[in-house]
PDB file of C-alpha atoms in Angstrom:
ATOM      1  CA  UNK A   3      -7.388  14.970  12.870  1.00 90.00           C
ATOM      2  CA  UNK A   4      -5.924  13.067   9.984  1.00 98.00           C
ATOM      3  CA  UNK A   5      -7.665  10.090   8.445  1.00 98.00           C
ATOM      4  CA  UNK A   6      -6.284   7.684   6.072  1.00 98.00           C
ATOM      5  CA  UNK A   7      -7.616   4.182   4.359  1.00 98.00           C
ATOM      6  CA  UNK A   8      -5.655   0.995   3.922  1.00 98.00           C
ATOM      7  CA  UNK A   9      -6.091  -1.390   1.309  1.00 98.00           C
ATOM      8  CA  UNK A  10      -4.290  -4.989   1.055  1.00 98.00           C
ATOM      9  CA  UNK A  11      -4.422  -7.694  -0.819  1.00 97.00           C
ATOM     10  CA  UNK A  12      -2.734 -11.024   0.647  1.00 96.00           C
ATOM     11  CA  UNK A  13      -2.765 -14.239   0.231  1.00 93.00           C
ATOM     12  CA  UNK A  14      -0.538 -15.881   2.592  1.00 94.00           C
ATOM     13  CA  UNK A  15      -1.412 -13.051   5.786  1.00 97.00           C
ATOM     14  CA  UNK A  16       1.817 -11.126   4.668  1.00 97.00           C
ATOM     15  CA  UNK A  17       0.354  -8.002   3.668  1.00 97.00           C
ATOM     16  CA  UNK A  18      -2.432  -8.519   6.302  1.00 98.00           C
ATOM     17  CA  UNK A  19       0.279  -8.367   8.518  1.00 98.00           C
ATOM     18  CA  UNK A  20       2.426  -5.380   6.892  1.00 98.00           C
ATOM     19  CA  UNK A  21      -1.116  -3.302   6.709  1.00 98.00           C
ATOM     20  CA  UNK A  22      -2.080  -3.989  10.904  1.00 98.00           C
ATOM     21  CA  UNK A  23       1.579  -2.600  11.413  1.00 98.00           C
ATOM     22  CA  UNK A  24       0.935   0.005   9.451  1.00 98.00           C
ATOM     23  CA  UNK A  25      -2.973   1.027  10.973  1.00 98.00           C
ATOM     24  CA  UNK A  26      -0.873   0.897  14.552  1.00 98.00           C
ATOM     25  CA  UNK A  27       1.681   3.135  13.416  1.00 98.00           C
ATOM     26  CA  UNK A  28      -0.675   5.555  12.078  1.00 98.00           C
ATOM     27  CA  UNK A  29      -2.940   5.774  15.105  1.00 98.00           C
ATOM     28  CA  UNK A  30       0.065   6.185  16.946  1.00 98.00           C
ATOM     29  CA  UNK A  31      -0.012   9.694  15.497  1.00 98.00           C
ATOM     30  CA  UNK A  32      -3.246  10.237  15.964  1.00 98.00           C
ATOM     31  CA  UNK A  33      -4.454   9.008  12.548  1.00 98.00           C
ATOM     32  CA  UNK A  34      -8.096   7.323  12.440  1.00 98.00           C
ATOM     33  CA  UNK A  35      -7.735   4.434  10.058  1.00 98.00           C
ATOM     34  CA  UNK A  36     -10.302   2.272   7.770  1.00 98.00           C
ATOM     35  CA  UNK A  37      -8.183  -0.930   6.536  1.00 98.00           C
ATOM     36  CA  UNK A  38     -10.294  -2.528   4.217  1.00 98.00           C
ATOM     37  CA  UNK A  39      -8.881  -6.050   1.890  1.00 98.00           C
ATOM     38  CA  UNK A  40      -9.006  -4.775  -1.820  1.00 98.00           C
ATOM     39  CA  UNK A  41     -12.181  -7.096  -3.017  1.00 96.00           C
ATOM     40  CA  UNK A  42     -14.024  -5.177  -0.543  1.00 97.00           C
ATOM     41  CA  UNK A  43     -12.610  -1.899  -1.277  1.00 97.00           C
ATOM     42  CA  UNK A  44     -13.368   0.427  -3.919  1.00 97.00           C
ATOM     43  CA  UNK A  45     -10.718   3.186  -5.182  1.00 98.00           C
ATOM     44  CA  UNK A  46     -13.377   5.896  -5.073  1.00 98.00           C
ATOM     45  CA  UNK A  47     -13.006   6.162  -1.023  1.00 96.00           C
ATOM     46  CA  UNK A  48      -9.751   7.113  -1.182  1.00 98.00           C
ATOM     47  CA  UNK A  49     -11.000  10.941  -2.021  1.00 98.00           C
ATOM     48  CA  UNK A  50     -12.817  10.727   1.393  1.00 97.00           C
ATOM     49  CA  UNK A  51      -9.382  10.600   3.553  1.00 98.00           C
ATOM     50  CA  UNK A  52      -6.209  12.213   3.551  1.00 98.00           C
ATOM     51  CA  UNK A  53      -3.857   9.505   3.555  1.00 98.00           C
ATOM     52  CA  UNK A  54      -4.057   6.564   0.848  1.00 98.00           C
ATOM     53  CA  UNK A  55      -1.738   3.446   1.615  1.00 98.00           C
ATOM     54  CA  UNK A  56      -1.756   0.162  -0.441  1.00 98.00           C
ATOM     55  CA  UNK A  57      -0.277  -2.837   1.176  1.00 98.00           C
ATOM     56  CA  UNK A  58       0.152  -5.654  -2.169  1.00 97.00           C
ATOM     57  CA  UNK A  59       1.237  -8.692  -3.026  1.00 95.00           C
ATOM     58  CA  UNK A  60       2.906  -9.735  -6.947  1.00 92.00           C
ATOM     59  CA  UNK A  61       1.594 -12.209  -8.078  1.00 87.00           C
ATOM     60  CA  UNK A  62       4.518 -14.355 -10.109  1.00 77.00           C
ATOM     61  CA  UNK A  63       3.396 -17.249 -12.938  1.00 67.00           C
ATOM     62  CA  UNK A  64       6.128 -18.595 -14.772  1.00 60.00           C
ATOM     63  CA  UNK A  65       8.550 -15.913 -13.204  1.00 59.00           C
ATOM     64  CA  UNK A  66       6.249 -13.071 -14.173  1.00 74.00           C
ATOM     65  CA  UNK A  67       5.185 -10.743 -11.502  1.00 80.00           C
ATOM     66  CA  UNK A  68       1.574  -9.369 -11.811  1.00 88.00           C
ATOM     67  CA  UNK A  69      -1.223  -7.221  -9.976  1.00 92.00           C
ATOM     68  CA  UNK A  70      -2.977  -9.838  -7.651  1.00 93.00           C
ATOM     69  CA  UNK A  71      -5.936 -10.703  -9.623  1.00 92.00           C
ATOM     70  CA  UNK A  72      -8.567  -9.737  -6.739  1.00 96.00           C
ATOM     71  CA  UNK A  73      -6.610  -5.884  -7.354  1.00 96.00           C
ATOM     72  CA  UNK A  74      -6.847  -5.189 -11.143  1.00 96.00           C
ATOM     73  CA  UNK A  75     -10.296  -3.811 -10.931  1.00 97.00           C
ATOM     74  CA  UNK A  76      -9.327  -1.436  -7.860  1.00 98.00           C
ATOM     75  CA  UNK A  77      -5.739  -0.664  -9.570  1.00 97.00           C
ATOM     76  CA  UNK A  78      -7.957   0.356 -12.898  1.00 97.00           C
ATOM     77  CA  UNK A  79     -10.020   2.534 -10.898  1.00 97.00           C
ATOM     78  CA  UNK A  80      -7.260   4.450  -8.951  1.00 98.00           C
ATOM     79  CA  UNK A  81      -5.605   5.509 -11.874  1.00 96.00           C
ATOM     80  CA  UNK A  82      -9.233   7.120 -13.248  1.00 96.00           C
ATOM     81  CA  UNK A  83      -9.053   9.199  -9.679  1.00 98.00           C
ATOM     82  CA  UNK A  84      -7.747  13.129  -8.982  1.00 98.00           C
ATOM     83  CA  UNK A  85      -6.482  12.439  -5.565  1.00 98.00           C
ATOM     84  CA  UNK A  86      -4.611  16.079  -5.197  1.00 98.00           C
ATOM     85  CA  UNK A  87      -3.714  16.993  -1.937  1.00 97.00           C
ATOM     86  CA  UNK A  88      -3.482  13.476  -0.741  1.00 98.00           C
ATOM     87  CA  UNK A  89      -0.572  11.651   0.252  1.00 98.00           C
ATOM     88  CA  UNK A  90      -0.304   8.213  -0.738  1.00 98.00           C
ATOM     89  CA  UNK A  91       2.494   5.149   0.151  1.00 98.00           C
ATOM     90  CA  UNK A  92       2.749   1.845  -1.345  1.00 98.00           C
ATOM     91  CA  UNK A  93       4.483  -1.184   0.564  1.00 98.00           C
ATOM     92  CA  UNK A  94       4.017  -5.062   0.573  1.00 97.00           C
ATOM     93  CA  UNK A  95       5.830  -7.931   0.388  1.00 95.00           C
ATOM     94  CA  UNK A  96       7.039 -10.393  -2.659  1.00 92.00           C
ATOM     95  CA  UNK A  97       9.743 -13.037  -2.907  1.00 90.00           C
ATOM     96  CA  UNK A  98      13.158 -12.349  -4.084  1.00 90.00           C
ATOM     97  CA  UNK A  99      13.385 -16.392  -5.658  1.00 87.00           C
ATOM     98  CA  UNK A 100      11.649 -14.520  -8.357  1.00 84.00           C
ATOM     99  CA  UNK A 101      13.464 -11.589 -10.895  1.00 83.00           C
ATOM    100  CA  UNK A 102      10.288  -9.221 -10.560  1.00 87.00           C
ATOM    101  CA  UNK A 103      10.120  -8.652  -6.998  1.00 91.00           C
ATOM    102  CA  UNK A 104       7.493  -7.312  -5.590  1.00 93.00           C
ATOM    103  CA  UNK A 105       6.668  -5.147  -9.085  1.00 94.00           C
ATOM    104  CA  UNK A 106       3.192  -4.449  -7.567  1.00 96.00           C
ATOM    105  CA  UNK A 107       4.204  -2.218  -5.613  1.00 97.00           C
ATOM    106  CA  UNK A 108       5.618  -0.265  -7.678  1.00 96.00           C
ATOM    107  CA  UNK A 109       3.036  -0.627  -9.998  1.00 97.00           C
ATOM    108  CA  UNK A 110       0.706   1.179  -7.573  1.00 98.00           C
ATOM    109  CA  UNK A 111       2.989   3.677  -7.430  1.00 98.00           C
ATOM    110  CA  UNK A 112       2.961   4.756 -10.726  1.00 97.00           C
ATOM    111  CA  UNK A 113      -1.251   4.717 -10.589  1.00 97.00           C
ATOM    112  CA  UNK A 114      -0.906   7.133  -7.327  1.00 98.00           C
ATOM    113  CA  UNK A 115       1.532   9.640  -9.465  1.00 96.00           C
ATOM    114  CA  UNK A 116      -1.449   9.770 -12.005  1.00 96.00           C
ATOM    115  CA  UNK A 117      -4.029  10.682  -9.687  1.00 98.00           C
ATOM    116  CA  UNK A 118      -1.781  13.943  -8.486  1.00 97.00           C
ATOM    117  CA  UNK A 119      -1.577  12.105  -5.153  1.00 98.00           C
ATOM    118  CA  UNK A 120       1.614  13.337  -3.238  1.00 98.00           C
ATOM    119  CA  UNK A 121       4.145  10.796  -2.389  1.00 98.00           C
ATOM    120  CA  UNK A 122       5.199  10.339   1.283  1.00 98.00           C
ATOM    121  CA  UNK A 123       7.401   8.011   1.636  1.00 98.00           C
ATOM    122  CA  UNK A 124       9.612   5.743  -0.500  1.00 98.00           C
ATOM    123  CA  UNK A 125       8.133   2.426  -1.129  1.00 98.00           C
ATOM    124  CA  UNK A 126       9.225  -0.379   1.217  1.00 98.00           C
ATOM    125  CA  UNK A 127       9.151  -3.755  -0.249  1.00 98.00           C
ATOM    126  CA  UNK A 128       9.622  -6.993   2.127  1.00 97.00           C
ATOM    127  CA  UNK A 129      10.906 -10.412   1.566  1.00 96.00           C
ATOM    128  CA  UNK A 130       8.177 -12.596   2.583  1.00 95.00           C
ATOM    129  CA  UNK A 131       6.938 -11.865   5.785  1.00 96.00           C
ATOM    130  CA  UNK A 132       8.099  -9.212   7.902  1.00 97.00           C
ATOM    131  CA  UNK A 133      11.435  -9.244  10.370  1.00 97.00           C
ATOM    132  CA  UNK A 134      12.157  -6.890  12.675  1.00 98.00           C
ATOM    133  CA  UNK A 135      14.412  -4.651  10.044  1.00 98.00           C
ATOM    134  CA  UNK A 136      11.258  -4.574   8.159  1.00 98.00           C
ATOM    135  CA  UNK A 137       9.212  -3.443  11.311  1.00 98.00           C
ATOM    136  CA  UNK A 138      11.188  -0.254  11.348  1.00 98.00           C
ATOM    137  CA  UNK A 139      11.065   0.202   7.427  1.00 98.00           C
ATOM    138  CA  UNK A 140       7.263   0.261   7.718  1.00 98.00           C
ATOM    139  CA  UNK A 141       7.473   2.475  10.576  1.00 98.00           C
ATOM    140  CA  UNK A 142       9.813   4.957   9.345  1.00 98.00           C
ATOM    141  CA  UNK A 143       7.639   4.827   6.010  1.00 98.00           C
ATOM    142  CA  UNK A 144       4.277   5.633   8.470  1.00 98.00           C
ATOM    143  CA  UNK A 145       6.383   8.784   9.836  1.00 98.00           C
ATOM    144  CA  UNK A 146       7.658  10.115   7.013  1.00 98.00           C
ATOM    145  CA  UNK A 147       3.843   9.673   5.809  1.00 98.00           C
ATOM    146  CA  UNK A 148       2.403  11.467   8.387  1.00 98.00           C
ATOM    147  CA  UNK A 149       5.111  14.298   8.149  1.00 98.00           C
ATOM    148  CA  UNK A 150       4.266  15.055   4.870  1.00 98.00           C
ATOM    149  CA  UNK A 151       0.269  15.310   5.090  1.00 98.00           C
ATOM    150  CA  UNK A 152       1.054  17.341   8.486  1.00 97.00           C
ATOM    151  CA  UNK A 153       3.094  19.790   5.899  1.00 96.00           C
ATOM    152  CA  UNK A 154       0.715  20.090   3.531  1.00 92.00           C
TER     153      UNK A 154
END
């Protein structure tokens, strides 16, 4: 049986939100889950499961989008990681008022490409808080997740 770890950060229950749809999703396929809010996570246990997920926040000052400040310490150590043979997704939710929207995600993207992760899914990015269009986003991101780690 597949495991796989979640790890959030949120500050308005957004990506608490978007990271519980995701955990349901993924036991739907039989997947046992640890979700775990990033100041009480550390990168390291992501070599203990097969699937890796980060569900973020950006952080925008001044129209600047940012890592979430309680993340920088776990996004540092993820990018020290060799995480080969492990498929990884990246998802969360931003506001589109602001020109870099949702950049965290895709920022923990490019530190699970470094660790030799595999890639299952596009990223899915959500306005705010989630809507049912974004419902079925997340869970066509969870399958196409699953598919891969099942095919490798």
């Amino acid at each position: 049986m597949a495991t796989a770890r979640i790890v959030y950060a949120s500050m308005t229950g957004n990506n608490e939100e978007i990271a519980g749809i995701v955990e349901e999703e993924l036991e739907k396929y039989g997947v046992t889950v640890t979700t775990t809010e990033v100041s009480q996570a550390m990168a390291e246990d992501f070599q203990t499961v097969d699937i890796c997920i980060v569900a973020t926040y950006t952080y925008s000052d001044v129209g600047d989008g940012v890592l979430p400040d309680e993340a920088v310490d776990f996004y540092e150590d993820l990018q020290e990681l060799d995480l080969t043979g492990k498929v990884y997704g990246c998802c969360g939710s931003g506001d589109k008022f602001y020109d870099d929207f949702a950049t965290s995600v895709d920022d923990f993207d490019h530190a699970f490409a470094a660790t030799g992760a595999t890639k299952g899914a596009p990223s899915v990015k959500i306005d705010l808080a989630p809507e049912d269009d974004d419902i079925a986003a997340l869970e066509a991101f969870t399958k196409a997740i699953v598919e891969k780690q099942q095919s490798l």
